[in-house]
mmCIF file of N, CA and C in Angstrom:
data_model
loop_
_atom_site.group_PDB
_atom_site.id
_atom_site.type_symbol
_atom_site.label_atom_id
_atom_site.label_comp_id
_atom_site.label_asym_id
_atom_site.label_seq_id
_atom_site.Cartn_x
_atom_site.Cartn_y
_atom_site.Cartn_z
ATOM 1 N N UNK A 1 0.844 -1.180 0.000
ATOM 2 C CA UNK A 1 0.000 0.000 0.000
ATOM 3 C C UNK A 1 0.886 1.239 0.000
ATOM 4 N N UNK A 2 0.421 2.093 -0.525
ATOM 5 C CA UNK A 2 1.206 3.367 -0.837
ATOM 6 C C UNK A 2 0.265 4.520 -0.525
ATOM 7 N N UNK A 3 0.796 5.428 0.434
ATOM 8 C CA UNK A 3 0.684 7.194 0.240
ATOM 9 C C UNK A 3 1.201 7.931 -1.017
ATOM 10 N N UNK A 4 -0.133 8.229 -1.659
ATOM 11 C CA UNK A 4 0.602 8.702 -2.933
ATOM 12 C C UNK A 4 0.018 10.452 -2.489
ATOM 13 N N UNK A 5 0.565 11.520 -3.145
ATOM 14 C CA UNK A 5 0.936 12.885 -3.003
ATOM 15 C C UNK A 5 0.826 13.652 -4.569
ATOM 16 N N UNK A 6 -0.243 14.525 -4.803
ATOM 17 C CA UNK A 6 0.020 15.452 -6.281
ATOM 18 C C UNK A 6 0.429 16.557 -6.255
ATOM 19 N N UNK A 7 1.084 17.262 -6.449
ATOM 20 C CA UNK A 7 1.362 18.732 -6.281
ATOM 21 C C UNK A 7 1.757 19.705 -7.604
ATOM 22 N N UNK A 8 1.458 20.563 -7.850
ATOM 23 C CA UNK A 8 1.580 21.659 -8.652
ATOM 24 C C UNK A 8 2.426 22.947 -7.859
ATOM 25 N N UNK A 9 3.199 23.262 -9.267
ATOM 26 C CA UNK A 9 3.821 24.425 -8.630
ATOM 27 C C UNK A 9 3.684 25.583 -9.886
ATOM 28 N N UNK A 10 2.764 26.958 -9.865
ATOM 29 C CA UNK A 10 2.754 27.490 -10.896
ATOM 30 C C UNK A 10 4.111 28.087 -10.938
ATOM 31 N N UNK A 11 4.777 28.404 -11.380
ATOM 32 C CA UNK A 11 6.115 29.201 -11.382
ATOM 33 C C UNK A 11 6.557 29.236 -12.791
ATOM 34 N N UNK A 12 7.840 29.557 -12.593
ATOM 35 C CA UNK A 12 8.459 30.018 -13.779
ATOM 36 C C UNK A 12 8.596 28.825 -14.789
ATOM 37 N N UNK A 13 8.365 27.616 -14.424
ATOM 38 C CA UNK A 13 8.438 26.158 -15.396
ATOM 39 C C UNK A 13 9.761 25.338 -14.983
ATOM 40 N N UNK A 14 9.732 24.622 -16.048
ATOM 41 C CA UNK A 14 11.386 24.014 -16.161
ATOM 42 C C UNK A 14 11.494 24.466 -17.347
ATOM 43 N N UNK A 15 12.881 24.387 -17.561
ATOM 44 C CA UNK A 15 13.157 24.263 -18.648
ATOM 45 C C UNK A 15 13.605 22.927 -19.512
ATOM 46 N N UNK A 16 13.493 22.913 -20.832
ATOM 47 C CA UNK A 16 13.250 21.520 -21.428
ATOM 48 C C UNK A 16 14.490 20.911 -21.144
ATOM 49 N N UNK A 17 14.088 19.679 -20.264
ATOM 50 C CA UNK A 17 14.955 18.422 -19.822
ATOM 51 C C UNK A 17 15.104 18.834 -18.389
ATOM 52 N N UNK A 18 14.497 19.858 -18.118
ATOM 53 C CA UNK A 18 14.528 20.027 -16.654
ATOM 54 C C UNK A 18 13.891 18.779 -15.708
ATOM 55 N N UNK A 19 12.965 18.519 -16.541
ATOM 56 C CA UNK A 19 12.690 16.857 -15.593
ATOM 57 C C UNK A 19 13.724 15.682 -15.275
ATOM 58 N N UNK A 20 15.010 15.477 -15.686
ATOM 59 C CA UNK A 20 15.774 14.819 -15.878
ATOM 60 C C UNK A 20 16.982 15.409 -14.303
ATOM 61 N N UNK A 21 17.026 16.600 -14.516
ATOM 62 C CA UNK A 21 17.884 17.723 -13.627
ATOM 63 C C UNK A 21 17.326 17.731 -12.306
ATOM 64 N N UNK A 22 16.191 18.119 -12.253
ATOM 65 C CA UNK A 22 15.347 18.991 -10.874
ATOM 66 C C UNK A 22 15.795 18.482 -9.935
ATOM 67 N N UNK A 23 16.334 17.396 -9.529
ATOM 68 C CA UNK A 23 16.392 16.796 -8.259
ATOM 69 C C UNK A 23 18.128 16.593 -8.233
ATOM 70 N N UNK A 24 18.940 16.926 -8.788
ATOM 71 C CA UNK A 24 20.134 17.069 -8.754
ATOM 72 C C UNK A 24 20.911 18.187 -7.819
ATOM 73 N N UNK A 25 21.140 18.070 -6.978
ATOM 74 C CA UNK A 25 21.968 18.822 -6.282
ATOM 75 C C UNK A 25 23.011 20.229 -7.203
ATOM 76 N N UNK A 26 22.797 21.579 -6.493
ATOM 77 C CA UNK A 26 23.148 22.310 -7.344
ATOM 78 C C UNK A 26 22.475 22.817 -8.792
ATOM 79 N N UNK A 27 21.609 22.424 -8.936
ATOM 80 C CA UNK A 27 20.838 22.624 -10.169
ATOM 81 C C UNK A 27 19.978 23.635 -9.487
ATOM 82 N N UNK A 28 19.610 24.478 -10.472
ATOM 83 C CA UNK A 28 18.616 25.449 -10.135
ATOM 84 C C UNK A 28 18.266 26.204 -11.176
ATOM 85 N N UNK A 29 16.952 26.825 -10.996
ATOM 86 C CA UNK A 29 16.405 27.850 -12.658
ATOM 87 C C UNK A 29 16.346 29.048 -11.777
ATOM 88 N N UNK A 30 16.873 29.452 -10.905
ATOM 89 C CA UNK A 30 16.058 30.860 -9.755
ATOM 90 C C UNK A 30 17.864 31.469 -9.884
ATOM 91 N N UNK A 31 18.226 32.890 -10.255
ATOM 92 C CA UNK A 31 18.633 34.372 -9.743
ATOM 93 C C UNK A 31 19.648 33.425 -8.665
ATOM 94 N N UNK A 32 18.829 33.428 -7.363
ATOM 95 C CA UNK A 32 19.017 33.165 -5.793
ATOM 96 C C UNK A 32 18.426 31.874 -5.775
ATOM 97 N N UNK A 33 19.383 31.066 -5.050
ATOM 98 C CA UNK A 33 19.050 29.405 -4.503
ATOM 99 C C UNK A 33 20.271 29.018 -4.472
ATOM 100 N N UNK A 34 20.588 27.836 -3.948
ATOM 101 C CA UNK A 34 21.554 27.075 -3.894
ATOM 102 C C UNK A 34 21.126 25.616 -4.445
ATOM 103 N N UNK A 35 20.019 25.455 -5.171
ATOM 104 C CA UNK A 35 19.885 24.181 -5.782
ATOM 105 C C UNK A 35 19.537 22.804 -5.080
ATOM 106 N N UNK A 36 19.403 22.981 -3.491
ATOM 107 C CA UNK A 36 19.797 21.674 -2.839
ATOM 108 C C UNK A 36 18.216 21.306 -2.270
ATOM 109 N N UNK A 37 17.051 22.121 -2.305
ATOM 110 C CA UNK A 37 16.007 21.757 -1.735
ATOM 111 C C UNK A 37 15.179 20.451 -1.910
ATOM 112 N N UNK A 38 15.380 20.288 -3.275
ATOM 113 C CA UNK A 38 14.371 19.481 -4.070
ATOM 114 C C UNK A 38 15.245 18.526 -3.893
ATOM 115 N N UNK A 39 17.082 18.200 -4.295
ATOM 116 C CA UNK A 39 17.812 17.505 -4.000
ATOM 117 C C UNK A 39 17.763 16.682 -2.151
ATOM 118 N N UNK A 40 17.251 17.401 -1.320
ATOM 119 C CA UNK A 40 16.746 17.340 -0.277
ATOM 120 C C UNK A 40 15.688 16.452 -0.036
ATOM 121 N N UNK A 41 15.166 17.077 -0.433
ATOM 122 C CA UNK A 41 13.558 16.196 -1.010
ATOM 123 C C UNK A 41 13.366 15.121 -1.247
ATOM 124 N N UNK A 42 14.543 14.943 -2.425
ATOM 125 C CA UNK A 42 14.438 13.438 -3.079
ATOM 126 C C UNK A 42 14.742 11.961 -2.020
ATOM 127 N N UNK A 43 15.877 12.721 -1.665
ATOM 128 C CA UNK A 43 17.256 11.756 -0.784
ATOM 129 C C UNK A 43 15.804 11.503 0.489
ATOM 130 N N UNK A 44 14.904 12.114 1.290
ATOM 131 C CA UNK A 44 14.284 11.994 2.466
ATOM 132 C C UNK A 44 13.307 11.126 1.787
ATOM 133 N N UNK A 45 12.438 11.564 1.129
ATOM 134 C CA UNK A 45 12.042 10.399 0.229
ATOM 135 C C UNK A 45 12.213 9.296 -0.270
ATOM 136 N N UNK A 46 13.299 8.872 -1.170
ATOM 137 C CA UNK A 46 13.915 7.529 -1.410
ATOM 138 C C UNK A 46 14.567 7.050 0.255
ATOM 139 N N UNK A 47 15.327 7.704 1.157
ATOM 140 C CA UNK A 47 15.551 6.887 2.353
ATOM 141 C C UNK A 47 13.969 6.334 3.312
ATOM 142 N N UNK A 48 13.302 6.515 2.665
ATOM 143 C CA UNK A 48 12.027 6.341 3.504
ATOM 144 C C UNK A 48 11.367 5.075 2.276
ATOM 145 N N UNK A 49 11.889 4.895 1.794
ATOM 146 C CA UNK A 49 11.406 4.003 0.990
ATOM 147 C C UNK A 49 10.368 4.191 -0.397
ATOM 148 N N UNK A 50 10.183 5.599 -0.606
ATOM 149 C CA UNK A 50 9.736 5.839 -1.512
ATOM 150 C C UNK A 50 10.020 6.483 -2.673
ATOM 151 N N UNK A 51 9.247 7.399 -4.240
ATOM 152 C CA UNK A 51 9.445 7.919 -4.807
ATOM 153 C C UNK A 51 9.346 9.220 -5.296
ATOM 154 N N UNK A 52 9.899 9.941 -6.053
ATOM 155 C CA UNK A 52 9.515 11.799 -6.347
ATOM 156 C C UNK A 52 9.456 11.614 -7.653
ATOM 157 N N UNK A 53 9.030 12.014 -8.542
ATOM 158 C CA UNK A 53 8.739 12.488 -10.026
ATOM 159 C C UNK A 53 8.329 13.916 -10.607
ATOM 160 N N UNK A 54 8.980 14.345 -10.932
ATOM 161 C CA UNK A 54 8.463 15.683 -11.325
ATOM 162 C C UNK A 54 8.191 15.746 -13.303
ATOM 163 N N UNK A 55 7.429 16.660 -13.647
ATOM 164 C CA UNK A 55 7.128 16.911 -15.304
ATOM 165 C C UNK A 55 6.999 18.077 -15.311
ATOM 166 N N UNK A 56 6.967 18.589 -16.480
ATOM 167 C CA UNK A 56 6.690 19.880 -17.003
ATOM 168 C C UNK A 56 5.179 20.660 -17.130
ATOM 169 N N UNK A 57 4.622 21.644 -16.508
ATOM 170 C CA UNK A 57 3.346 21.814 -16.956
ATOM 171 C C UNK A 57 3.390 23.341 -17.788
ATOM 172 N N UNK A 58 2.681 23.544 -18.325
ATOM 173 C CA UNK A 58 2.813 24.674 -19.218
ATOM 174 C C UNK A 58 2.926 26.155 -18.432
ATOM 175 N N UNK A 59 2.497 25.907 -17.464
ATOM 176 C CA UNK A 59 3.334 27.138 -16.078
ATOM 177 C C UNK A 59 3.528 26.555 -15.041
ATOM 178 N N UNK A 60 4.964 26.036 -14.694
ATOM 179 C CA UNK A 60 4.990 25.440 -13.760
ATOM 180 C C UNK A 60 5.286 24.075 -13.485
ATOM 181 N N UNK A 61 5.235 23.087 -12.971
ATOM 182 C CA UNK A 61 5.620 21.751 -12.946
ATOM 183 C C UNK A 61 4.888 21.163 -12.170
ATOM 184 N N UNK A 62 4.526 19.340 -12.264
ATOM 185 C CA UNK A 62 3.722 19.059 -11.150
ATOM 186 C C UNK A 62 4.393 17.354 -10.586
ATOM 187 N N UNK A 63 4.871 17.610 -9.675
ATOM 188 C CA UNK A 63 4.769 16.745 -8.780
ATOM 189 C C UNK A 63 3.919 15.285 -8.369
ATOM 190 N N UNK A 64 4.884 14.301 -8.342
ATOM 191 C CA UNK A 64 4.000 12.949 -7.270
ATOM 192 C C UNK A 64 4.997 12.441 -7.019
ATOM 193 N N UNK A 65 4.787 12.501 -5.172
ATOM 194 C CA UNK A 65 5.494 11.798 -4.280
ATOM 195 C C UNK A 65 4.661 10.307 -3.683
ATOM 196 N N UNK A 66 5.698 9.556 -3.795
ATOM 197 C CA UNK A 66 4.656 7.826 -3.461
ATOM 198 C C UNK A 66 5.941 7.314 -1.954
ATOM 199 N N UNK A 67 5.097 7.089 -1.029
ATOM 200 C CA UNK A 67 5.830 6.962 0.017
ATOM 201 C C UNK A 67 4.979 5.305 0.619
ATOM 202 N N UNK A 68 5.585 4.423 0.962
ATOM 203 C CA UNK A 68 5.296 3.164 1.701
ATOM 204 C C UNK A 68 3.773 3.902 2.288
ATOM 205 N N UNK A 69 2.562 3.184 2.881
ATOM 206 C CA UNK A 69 2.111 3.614 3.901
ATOM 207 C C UNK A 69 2.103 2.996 5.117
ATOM 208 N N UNK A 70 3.027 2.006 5.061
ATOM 209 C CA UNK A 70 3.878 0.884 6.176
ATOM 210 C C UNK A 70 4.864 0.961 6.644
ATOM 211 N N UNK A 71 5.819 1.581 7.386
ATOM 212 C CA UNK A 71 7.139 1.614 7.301
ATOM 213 C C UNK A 71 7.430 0.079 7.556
ATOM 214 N N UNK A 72 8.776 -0.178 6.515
ATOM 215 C CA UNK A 72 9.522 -1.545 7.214
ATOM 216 C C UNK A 72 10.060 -1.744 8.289
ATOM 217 N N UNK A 73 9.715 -2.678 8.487
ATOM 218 C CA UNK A 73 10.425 -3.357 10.046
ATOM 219 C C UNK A 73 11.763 -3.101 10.198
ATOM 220 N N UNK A 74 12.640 -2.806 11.178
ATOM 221 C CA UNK A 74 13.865 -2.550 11.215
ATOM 222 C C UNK A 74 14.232 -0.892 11.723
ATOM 223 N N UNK A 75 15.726 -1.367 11.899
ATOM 224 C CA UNK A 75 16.171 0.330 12.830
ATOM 225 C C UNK A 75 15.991 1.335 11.195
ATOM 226 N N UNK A 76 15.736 2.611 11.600
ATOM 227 C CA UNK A 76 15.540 3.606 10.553
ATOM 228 C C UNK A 76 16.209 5.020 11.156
ATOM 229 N N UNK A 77 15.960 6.121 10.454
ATOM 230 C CA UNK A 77 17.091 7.119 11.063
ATOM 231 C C UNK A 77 16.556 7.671 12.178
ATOM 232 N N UNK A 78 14.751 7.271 12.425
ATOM 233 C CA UNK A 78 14.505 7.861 13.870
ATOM 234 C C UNK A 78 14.533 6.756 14.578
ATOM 235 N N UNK A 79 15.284 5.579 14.746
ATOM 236 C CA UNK A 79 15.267 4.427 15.211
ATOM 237 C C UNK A 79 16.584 4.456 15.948
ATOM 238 N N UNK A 80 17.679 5.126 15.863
ATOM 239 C CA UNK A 80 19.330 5.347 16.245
ATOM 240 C C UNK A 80 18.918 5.214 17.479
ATOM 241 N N UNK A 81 19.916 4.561 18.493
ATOM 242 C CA UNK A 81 20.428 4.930 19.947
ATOM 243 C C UNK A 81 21.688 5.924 20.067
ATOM 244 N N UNK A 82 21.095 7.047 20.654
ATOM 245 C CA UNK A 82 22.350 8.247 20.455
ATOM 246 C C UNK A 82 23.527 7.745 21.717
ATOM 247 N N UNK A 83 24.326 8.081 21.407
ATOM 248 C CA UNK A 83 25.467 7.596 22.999
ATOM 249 C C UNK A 83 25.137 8.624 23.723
ATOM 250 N N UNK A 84 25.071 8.202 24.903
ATOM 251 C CA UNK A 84 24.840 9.482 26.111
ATOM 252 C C UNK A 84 26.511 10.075 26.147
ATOM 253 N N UNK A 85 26.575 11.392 27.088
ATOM 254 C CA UNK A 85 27.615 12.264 27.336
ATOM 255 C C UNK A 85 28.595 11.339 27.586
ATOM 256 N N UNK A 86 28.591 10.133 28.273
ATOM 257 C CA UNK A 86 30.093 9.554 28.448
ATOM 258 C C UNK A 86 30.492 8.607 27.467
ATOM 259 N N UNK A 87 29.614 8.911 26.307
ATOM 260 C CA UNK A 87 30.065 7.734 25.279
ATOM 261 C C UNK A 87 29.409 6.424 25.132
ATOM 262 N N UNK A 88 29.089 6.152 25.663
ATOM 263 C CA UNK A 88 28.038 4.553 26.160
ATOM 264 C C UNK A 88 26.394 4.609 25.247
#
């Protein structure tokens, strides 16, 4: 079973083959950014066991995120035992 997610973003678009890019670290179509959000995005997503897809819409781009709606069994990154102050 899957959480699936649609999203639209009107904005400035991609540009063609930008679907291929968007999720690449350092990539960006904006003046100001550092490129890493969506790259962000992806990586929290795929470590959770799921997927991101982005396309082109004629203003803007639209989004679907598909995430487990089960998490798997096993330690995960909110699953860590932190060492207390003396190391242990």
């Amino acid at each position: 079973r899957w959480l699936e997610a649609r999203l639209a973003a009107h904005g400035g678009g991609l540009p063609p083959g930008g679907e291929a890019r968007i999720f690449e670290p350092d990539f960006t179509t904006k003046t100001r950014g550092t490129g890493l959000g969506l790259a962000l995005v992806r990586q929290a997503v795929v470590n959770d066991g799921g997927s991101i897809e982005a396309r082109a819409l004629e203003t803007g781009a639209a989004f679907v995120v598909r995430l487990p709606a089960a998490r798997p069994a096993g330690p995960g990154p909110t699953d860590r035992t932190e060492p207390n102050r003396e190391g242990t």
